[in-house]
Coordinates of C-alpha atoms and ligand atoms in Angstrom, one line a residue:
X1 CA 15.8 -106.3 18.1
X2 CA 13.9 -103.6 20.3
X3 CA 11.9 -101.3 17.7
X4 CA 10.9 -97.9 18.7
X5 CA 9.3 -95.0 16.3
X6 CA 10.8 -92.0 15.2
X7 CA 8.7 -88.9 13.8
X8 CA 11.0 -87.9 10.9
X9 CA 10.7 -84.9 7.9
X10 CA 12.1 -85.2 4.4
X11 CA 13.1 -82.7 2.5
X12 CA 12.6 -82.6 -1.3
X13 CA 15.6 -80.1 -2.2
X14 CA 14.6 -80.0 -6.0
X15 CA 11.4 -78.2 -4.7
X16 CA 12.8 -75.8 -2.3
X17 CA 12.1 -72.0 -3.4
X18 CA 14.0 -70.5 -0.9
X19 CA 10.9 -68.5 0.1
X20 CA 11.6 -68.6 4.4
X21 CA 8.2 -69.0 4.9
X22 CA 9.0 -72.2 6.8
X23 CA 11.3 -69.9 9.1
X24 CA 8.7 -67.2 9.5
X25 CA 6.4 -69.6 10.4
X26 CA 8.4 -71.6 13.2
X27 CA 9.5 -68.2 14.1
X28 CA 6.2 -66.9 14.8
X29 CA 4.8 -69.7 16.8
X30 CA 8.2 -70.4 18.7
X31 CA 10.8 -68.1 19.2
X32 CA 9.2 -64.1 19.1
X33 CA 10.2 -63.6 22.3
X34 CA 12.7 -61.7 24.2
X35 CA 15.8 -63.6 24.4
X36 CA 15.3 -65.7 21.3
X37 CA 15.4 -62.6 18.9
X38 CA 19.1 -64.3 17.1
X39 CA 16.8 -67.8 17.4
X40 CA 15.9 -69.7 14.1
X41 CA 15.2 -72.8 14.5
X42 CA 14.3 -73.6 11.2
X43 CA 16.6 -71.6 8.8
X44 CA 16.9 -71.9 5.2
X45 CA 20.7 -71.8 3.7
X46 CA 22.0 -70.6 -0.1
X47 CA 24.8 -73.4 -0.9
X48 CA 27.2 -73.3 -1.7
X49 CA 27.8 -70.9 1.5
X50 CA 28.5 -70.5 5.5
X51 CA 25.0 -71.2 6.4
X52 CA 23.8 -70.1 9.8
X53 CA 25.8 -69.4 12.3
X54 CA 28.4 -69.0 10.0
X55 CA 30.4 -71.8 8.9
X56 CA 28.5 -74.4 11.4
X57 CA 30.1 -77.1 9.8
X58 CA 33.4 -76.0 10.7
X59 CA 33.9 -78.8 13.6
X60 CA 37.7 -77.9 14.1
X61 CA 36.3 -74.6 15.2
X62 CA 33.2 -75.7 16.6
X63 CA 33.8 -79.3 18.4
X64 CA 30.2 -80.2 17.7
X65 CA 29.9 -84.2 17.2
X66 CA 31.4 -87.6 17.9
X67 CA 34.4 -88.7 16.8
X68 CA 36.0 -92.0 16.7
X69 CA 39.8 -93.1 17.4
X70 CA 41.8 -95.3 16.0
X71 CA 40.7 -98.6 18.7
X72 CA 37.1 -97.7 17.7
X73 CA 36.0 -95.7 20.5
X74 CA 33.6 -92.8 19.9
X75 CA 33.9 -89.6 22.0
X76 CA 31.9 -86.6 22.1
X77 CA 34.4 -84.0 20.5
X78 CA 33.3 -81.0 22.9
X79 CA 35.0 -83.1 26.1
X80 CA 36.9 -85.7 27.2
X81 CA 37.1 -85.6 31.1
X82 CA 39.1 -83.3 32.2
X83 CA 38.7 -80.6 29.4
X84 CA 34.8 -80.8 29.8
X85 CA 35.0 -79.7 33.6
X86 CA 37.3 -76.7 32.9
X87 CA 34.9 -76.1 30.2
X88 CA 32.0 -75.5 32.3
X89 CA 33.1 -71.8 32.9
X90 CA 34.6 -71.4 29.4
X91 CA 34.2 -72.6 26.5
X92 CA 35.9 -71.7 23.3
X93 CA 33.7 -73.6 20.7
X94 CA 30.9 -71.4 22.0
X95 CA 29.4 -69.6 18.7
X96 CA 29.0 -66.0 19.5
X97 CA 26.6 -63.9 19.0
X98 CA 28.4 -62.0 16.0
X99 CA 28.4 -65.8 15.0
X100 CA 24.6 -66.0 14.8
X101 CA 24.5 -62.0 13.8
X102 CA 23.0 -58.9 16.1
X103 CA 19.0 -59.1 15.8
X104 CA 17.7 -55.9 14.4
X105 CA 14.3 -54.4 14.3
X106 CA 14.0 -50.5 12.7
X107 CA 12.9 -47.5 14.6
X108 CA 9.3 -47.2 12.9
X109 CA 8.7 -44.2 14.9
X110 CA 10.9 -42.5 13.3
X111 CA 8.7 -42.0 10.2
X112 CA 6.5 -40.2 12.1
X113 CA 8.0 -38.4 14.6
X114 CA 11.0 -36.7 12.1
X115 CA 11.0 -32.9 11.3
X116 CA 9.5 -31.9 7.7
X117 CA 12.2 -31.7 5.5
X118 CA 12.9 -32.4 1.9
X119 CA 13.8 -35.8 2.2
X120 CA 11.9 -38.2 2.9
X121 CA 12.2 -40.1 6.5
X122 CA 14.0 -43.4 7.1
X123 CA 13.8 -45.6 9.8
X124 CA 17.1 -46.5 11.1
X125 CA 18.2 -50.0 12.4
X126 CA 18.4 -50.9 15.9
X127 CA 20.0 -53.6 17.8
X128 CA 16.9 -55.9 19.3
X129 CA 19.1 -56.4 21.9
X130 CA 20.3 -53.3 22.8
X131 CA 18.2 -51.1 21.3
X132 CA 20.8 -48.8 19.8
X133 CA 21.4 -47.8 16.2
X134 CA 23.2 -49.8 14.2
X135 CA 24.8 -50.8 11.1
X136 CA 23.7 -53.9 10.1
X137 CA 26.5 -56.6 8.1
X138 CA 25.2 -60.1 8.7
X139 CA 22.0 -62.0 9.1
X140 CA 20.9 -65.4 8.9
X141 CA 19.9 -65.1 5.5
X142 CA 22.8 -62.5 4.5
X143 CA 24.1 -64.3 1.5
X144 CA 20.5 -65.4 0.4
X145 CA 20.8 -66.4 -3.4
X146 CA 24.6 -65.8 -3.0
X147 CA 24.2 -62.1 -2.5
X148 CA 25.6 -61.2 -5.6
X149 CA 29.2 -61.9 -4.3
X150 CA 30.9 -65.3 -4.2
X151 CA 32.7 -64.4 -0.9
X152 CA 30.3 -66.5 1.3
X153 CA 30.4 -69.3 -1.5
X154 CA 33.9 -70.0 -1.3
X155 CA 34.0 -69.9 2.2
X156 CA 31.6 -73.6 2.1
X157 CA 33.6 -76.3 3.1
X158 CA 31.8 -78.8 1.4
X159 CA 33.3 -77.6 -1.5
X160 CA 36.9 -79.4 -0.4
X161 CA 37.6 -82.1 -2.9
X162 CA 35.7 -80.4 -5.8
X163 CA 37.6 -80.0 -8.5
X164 CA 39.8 -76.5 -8.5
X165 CA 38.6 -76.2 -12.3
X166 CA 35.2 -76.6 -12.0
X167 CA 35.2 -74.4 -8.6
X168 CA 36.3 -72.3 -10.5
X169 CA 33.8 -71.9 -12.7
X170 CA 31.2 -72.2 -10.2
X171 CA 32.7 -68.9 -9.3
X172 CA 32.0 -67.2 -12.9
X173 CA 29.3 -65.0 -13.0
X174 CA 28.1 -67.2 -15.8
X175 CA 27.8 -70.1 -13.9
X176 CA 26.9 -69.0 -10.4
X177 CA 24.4 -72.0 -8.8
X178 CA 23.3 -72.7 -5.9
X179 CA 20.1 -74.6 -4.0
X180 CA 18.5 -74.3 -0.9
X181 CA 19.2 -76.0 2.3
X182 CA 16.3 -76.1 5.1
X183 CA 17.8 -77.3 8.5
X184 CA 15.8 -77.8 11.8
X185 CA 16.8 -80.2 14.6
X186 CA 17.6 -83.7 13.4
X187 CA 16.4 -85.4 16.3
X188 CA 19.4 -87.5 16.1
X189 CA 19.4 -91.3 17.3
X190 CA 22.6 -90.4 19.2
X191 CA 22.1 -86.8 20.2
X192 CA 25.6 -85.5 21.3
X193 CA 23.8 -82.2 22.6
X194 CA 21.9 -84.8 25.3
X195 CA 25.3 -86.9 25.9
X196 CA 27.0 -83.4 26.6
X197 CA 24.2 -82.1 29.2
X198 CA 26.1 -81.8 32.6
X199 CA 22.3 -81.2 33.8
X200 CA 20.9 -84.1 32.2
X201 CA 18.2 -81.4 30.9
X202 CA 18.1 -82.8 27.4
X203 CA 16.3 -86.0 26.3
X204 CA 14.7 -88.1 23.1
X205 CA 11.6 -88.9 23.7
X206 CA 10.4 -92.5 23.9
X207 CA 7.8 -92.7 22.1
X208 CA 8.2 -90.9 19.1
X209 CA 12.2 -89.7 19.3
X210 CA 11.6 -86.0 19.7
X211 CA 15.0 -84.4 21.6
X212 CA 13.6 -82.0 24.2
X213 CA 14.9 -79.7 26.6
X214 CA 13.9 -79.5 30.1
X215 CA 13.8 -76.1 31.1
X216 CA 13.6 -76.7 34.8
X217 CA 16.4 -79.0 34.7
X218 CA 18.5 -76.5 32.7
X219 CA 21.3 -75.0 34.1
X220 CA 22.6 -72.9 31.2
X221 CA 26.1 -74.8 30.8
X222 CA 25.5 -74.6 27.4
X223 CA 27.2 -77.9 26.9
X224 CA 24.3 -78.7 24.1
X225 CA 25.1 -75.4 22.1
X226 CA 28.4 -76.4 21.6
X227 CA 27.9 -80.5 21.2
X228 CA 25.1 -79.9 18.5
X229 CA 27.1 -80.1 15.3
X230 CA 24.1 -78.8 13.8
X231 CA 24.4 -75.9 15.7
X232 CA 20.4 -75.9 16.2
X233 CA 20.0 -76.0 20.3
X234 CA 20.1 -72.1 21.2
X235 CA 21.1 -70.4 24.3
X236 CA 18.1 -67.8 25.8
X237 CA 20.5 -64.5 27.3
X238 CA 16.9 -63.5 29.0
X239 CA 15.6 -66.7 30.5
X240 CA 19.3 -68.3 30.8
X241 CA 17.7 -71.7 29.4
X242 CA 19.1 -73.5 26.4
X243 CA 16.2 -73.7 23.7
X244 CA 15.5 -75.8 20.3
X245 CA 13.2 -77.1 17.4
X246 CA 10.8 -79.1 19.0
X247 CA 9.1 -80.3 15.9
X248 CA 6.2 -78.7 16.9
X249 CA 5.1 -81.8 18.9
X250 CA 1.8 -79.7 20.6
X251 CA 0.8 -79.8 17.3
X252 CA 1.9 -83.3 16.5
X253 CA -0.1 -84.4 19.5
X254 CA -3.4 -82.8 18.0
X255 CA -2.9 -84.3 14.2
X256 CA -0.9 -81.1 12.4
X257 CA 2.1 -81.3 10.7
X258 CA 5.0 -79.4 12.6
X259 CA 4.2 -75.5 11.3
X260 CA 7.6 -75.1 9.3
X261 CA 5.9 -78.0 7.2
X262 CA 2.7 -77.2 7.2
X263 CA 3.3 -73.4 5.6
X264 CA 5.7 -74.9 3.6
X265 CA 5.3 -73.2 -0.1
X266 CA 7.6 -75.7 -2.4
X267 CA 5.6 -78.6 -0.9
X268 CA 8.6 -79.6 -0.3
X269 CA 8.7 -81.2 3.1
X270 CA 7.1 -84.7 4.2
X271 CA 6.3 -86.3 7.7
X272 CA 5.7 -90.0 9.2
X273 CA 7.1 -92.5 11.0
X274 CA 10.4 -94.6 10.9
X275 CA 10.9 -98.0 12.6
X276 CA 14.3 -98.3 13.7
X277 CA 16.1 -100.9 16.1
X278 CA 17.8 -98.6 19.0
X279 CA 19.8 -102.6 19.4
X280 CA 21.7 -101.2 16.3
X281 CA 22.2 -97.6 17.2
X282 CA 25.8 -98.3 18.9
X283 CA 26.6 -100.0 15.6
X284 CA 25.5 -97.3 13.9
X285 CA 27.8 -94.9 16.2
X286 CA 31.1 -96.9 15.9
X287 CA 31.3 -97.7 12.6
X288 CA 34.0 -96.9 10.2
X289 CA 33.5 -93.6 7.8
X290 CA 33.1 -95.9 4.7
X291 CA 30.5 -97.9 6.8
X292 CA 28.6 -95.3 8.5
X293 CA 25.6 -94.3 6.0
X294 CA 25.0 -98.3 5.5
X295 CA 25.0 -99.2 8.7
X296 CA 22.5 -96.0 9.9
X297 CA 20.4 -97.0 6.7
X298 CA 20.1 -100.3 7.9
X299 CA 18.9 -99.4 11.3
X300 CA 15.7 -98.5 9.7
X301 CA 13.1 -101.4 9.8
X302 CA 10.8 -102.7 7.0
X303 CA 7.7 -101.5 8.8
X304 CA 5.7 -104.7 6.5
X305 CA 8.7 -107.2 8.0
X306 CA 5.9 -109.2 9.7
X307 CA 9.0 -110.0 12.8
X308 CA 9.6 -106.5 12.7
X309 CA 6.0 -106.0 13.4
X310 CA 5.8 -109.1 16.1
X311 CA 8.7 -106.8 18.2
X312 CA 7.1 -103.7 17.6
X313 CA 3.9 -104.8 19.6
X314 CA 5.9 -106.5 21.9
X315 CA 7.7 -103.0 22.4
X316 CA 4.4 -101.0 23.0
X317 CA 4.2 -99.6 19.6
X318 CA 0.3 -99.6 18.6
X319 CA -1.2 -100.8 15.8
X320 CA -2.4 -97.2 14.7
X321 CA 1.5 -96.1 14.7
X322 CA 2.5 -99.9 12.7
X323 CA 0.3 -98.8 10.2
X324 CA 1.6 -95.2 9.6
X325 CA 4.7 -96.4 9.7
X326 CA 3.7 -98.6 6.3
X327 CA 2.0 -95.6 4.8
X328 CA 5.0 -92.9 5.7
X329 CA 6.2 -91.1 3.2
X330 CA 10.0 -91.1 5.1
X331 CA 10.2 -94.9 4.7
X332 CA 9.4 -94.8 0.8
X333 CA 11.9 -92.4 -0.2
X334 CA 14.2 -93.0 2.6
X335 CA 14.3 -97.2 2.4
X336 CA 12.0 -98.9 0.0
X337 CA 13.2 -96.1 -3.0
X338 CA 16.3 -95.2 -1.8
X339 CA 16.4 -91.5 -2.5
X340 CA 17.0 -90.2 0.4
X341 CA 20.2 -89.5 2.7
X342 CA 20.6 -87.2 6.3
X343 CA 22.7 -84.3 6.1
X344 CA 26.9 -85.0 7.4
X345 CA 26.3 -88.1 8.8
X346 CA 29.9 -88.6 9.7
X347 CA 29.0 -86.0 12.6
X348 CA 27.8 -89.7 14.0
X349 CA 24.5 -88.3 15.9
X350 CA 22.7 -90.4 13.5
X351 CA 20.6 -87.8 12.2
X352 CA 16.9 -88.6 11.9
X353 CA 15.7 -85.9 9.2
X354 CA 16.8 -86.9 5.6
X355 CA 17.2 -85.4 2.0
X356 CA 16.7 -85.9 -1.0
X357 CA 19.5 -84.5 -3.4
X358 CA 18.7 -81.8 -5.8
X359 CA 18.4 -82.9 -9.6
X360 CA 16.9 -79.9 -11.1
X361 CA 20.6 -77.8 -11.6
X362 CA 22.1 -81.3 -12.6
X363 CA 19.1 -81.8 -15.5
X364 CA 19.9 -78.0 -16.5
X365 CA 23.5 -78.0 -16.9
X366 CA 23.1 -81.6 -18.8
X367 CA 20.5 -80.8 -21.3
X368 CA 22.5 -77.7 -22.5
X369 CA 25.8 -79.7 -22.6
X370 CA 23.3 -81.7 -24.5
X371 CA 22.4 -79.1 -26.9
X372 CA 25.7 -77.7 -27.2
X373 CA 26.5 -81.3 -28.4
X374 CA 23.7 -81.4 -30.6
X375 CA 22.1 -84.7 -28.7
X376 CA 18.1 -84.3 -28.1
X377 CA 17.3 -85.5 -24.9
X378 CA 14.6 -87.7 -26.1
X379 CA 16.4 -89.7 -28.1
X380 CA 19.8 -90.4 -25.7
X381 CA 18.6 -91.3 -22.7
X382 CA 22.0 -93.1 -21.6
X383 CA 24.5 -89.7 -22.6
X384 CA 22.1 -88.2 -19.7
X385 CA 23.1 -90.8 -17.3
X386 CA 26.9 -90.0 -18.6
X387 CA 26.6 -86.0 -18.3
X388 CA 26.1 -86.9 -14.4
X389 CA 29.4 -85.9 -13.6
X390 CA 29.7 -82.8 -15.7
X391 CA 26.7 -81.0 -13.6
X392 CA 26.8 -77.6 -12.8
X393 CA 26.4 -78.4 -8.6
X394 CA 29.4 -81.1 -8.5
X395 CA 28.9 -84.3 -7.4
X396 CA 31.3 -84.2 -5.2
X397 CA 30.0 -81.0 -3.2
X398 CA 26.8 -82.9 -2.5
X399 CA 28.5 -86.2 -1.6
X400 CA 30.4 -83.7 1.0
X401 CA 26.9 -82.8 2.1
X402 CA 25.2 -86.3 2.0
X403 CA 27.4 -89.2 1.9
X404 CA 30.7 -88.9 3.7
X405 CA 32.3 -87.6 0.3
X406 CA 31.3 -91.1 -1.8
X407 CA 30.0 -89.7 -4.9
X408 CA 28.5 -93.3 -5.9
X409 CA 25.8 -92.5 -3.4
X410 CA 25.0 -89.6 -5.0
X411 CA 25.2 -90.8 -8.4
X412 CA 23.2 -93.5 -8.1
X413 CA 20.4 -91.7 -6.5
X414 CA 20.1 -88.6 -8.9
X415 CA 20.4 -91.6 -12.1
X416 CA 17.1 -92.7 -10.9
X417 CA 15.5 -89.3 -10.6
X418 CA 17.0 -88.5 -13.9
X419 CA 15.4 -91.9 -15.4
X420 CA 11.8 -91.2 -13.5
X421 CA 11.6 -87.6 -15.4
X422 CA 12.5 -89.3 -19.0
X423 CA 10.1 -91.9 -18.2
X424 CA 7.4 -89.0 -17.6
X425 CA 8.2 -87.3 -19.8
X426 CA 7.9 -89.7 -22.9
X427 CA 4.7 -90.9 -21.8
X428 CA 3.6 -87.0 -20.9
X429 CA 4.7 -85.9 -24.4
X430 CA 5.1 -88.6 -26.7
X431 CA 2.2 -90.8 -24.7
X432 CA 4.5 -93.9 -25.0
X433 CA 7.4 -95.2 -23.6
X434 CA 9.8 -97.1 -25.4
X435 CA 12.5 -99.5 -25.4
X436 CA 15.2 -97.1 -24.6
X437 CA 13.4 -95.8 -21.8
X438 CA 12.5 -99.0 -19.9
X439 CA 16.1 -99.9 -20.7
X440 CA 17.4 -96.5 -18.6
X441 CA 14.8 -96.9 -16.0
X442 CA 16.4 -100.6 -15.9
X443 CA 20.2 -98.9 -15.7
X444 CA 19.0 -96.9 -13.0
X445 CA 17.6 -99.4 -10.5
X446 CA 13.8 -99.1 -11.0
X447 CA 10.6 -100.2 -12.4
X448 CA 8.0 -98.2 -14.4
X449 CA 5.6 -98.6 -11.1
X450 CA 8.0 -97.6 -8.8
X451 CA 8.8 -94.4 -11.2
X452 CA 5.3 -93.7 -11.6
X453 CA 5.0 -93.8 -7.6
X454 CA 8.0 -91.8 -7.1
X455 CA 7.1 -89.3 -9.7
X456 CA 3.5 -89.3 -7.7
X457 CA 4.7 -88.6 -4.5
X458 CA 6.8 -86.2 -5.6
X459 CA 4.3 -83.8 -7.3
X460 CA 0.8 -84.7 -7.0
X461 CA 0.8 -85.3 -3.0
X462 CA -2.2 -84.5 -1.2
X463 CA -1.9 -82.9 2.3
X464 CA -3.1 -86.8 4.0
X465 CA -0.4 -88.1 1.6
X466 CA 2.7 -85.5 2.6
X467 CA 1.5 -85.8 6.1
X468 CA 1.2 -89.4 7.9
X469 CA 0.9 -87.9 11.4
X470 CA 0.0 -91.2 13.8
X471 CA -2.7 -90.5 16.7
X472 CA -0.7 -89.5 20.0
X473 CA -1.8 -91.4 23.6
X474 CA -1.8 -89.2 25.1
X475 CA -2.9 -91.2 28.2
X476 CA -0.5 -93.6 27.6
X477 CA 3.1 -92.6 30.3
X478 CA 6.6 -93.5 28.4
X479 CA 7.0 -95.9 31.7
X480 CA 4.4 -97.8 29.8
X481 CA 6.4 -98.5 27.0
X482 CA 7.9 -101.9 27.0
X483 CA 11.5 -100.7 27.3
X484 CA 14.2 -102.2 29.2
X485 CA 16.2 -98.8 29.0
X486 CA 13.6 -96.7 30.0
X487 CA 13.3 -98.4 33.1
X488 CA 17.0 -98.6 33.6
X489 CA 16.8 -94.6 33.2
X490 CA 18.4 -94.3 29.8
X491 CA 17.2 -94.1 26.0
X492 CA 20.0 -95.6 23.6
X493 CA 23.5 -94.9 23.4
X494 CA 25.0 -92.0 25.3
X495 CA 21.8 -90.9 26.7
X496 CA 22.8 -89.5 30.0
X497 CA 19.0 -88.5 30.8
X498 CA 16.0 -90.4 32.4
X499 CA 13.1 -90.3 29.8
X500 CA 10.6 -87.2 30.9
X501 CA 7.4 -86.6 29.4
X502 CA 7.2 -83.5 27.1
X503 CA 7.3 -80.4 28.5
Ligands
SF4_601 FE1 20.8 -82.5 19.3 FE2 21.0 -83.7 16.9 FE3 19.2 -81.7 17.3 FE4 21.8 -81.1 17.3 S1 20.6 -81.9 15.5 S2 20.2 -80.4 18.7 S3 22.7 -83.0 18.2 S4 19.2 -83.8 18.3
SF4_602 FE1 11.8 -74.0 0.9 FE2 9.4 -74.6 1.8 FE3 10.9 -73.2 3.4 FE4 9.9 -72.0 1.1 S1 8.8 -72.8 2.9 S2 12.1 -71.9 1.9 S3 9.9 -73.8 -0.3 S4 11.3 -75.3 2.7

């Protein structure tokens, strides 16, 4: 076992508003500056839809990834040997900049510099790039709340699978849904945008598994752009340096949550620690689909496992980081409650930022099948558990998202939330729970304590409690930690860079 410490966010999907004051923020502090105009690195999809770039998660197109062959072996999609040299000086799966879209600004002046006349003055779009006028028919955001047209909706590939009657009908006016989707870096356990550096310029961080890039060592291949099946490492046309989410580690490093979370309005993301065992990462990597979300989960470590403990001080991990570990909000809904899953894992970058599937158009479309059927909700716990699979946002669409496709997952997680808000709620309104209720919370997998936790952490948080940020040592050097591959030059699996410290 060789334990090492991962800074990872969670994302409560049920809370998301969809406001982009996460991207404002991050945008802000990182990329207002010339050649990162198209730059998001935190961007907030409507799904069903093509997200940002458009259709990201179209790895035919793209090539972003790992994938495995039929002996077991995993290979970066992007290149095998010979097509990644001829792809140096062209590459096909490059997103373009239409891709992304044209950043805009308007020409402000123009309101004050335009002739009197009887209309009033507009100021007219101009490429940031450029600078000339333009008409603009795509942004990041562009299909926010779907629009008003299902054309970007029906586009979503997660939707293969989903039944054509109830796509359908996600398509009528009537029944037009959709949730929110925040996406930064993952700051994956087995980063394909660091295996496919030529440059070696990209690299996790030892001590708390934050994927960088080194701008000195760039040499604008742009091998990263096109490996990241996240599409979230960025190319700078001004500086000629790749650039990405660095999860805000300056601010890490002084006790602040990264600033996407921090402004966060829906409360909706959480920070701290995971223990994982970088022993089990190639496991993770070469598994089978049907194996691959078990076999990540089980990476993580029980940060209380007192062996699990024993190794992490023998790796260099402090006591200070141990203990944040234990109190990390990740850990409890990722492990010990089971709620929470990272987005495509069958990419096979092991993806270190999770989610937790949304309930709340599940519970809507449920309680008025309910009504329609003339069944109180109070009084029928178990036909809730049933409806499950009538929900407006199919199952299967998020088990596209979340689980390699196996609905179970999904199920089994969104039966527990389900059971946790009946549970509240009879206490909350009736101020007793009864037979029936312990008897779903039972079905579902969980206890009254762990329900009352859950539903705790979930809206009563305070900042300390959403945010278990461990003290950086700063004067401690990664060459300090006690890692065999660090001094053999490499970080895990398909690490082709020597560990640097943070720009
Ligand atoms: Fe690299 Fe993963 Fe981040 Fe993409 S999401 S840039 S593969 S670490
Ligand atoms: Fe969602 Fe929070 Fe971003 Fe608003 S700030 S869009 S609630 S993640």
């Amino acid at each position: 076992m060789r334990v090492r410490a991962q800074m990872s966010m969670l994302f409560h999907l049920d809370k998301c508003i969809g406001c982009h004051t996460c991207s404002v923020a991050c945008k802000n502090l990182w990329t207002d500056r010339k050649g990162a105009e198209y730059m998001w690195w935190n961007n907030v999809e409507t799904r069903p839809g093509t997200g940002y770039p458009t259709g990201w998660e179209d790895q035919e197109h793209y090539k972003g990834g790992w994938w495995r062959d039929d002996k077991g072996k995993v290979h970066l999609k992007i290149q095998n040997q010979p097509m990644g040299l001829a792809r140096l000086f062209f590459n096909p799966a490059l997103p373009q900049l239409d891709d992304y879209y044209d950043p805009f600004t308007y020409r402000y002046s123009d309101l004050f510099t335009s002739p009197q006349g009887d209309q009033q003055p507009t100021a007219r779009p101009i490429s940031m790039i450029t600078g000339d006028e333009m008409e603009i028919t795509s942004g990041p955001n562009w299909d926010d709340d779907l629009g008003g047209s299902g054309t970007y909706a029906r586009n979503d590939l997660s939707l293969d699978g989903v039944d054509p009657e109830i796509r359908q009908q996600m398509e009528e006016i009537e029944r037009v849904v959709f949730n929110y989707l925040p996406r930064i870096c993952n700051h994956c356990l087995n980063p394909s945008c660091v295996a496919a550096c030529p440059a070696a310029a990209i690299y996790k961080r030892a001590e708390d598994g934050v994927v960088l890039v080194h701008e000195d060592k760039c040499r604008a291949w742009r091998m990263c752009v096109a490996a990241c099946p996240y599409k979230k490492v960025y190319y700078n046309w001004s500086s000629g340096k790749s650039e990405k989410c660095i999860l805000c580690f300056p601010r890490m490093e002084t006790g602040q949550a990264p600033a996407c979370a921090h402004s966060c309005v829906g409360r909706i993301r959480y920070m701290g620690v995971l223990l994982y065992d970088a022993d089990r990462i190639e496991a993770v990597v070469h598994s089978p689909d049907d194996e691959l979300l078990d076999t990540q989960m089980d990476a993580i470590l029980d940060p209380f496992d007192p062996r699990v403990i024993a190794e992490a001080k023998a790796a260099g991990i402090g006591d200070d980081w141990i203990d944040s570990a234990q109190r990390s909000p990740a850990w409890k809904f990722v492990k010990e409650w089971g709620l929470a899953l990272p987005l495509h894992p069958e990419y096979r970058t092991a993806a270190m930022m999770f989610y937790i599937p949304p309930l709340s158009p599940v519970m809507s479309t449920i309680e008025n099948n309910l009504a329609r059927l003339d069944i109180g909700t109070d009084e029928h716990d178990f036909e809730l558990f049933d409806q499950l699979d009538k929900a407006r946002l199919p199952l299967k669409y998020l088990a596209n998202l979340f689980s390699i496709g196996d609905e179970e997952v999904i199920t089994k997680i969104l039966r527990k939330m389900l059971a946790v808000r009946l549970f509240k709620r009879r206490q909350s309104v009736e101020g007793f729970v009864d037979e029936a209720t312990l008897a779903a919370l039972e079905a579902a997998g969980t206890t009254p304590e762990e329900a009352e936790a859950i539903y705790r952490l979930t809206t009563l948080p305070t900042m300390d409690e959403r945010f278990v940020l461990p003290p950086y040592h700063r004067e401690m050097s990664i060459e300090s930690l006690n890692d065999p591959l660090v001094h053999k030059g490499q970080v895990g699996v398909g690490y082709l860079t020597p560990p640097t410290r943070g720009a």
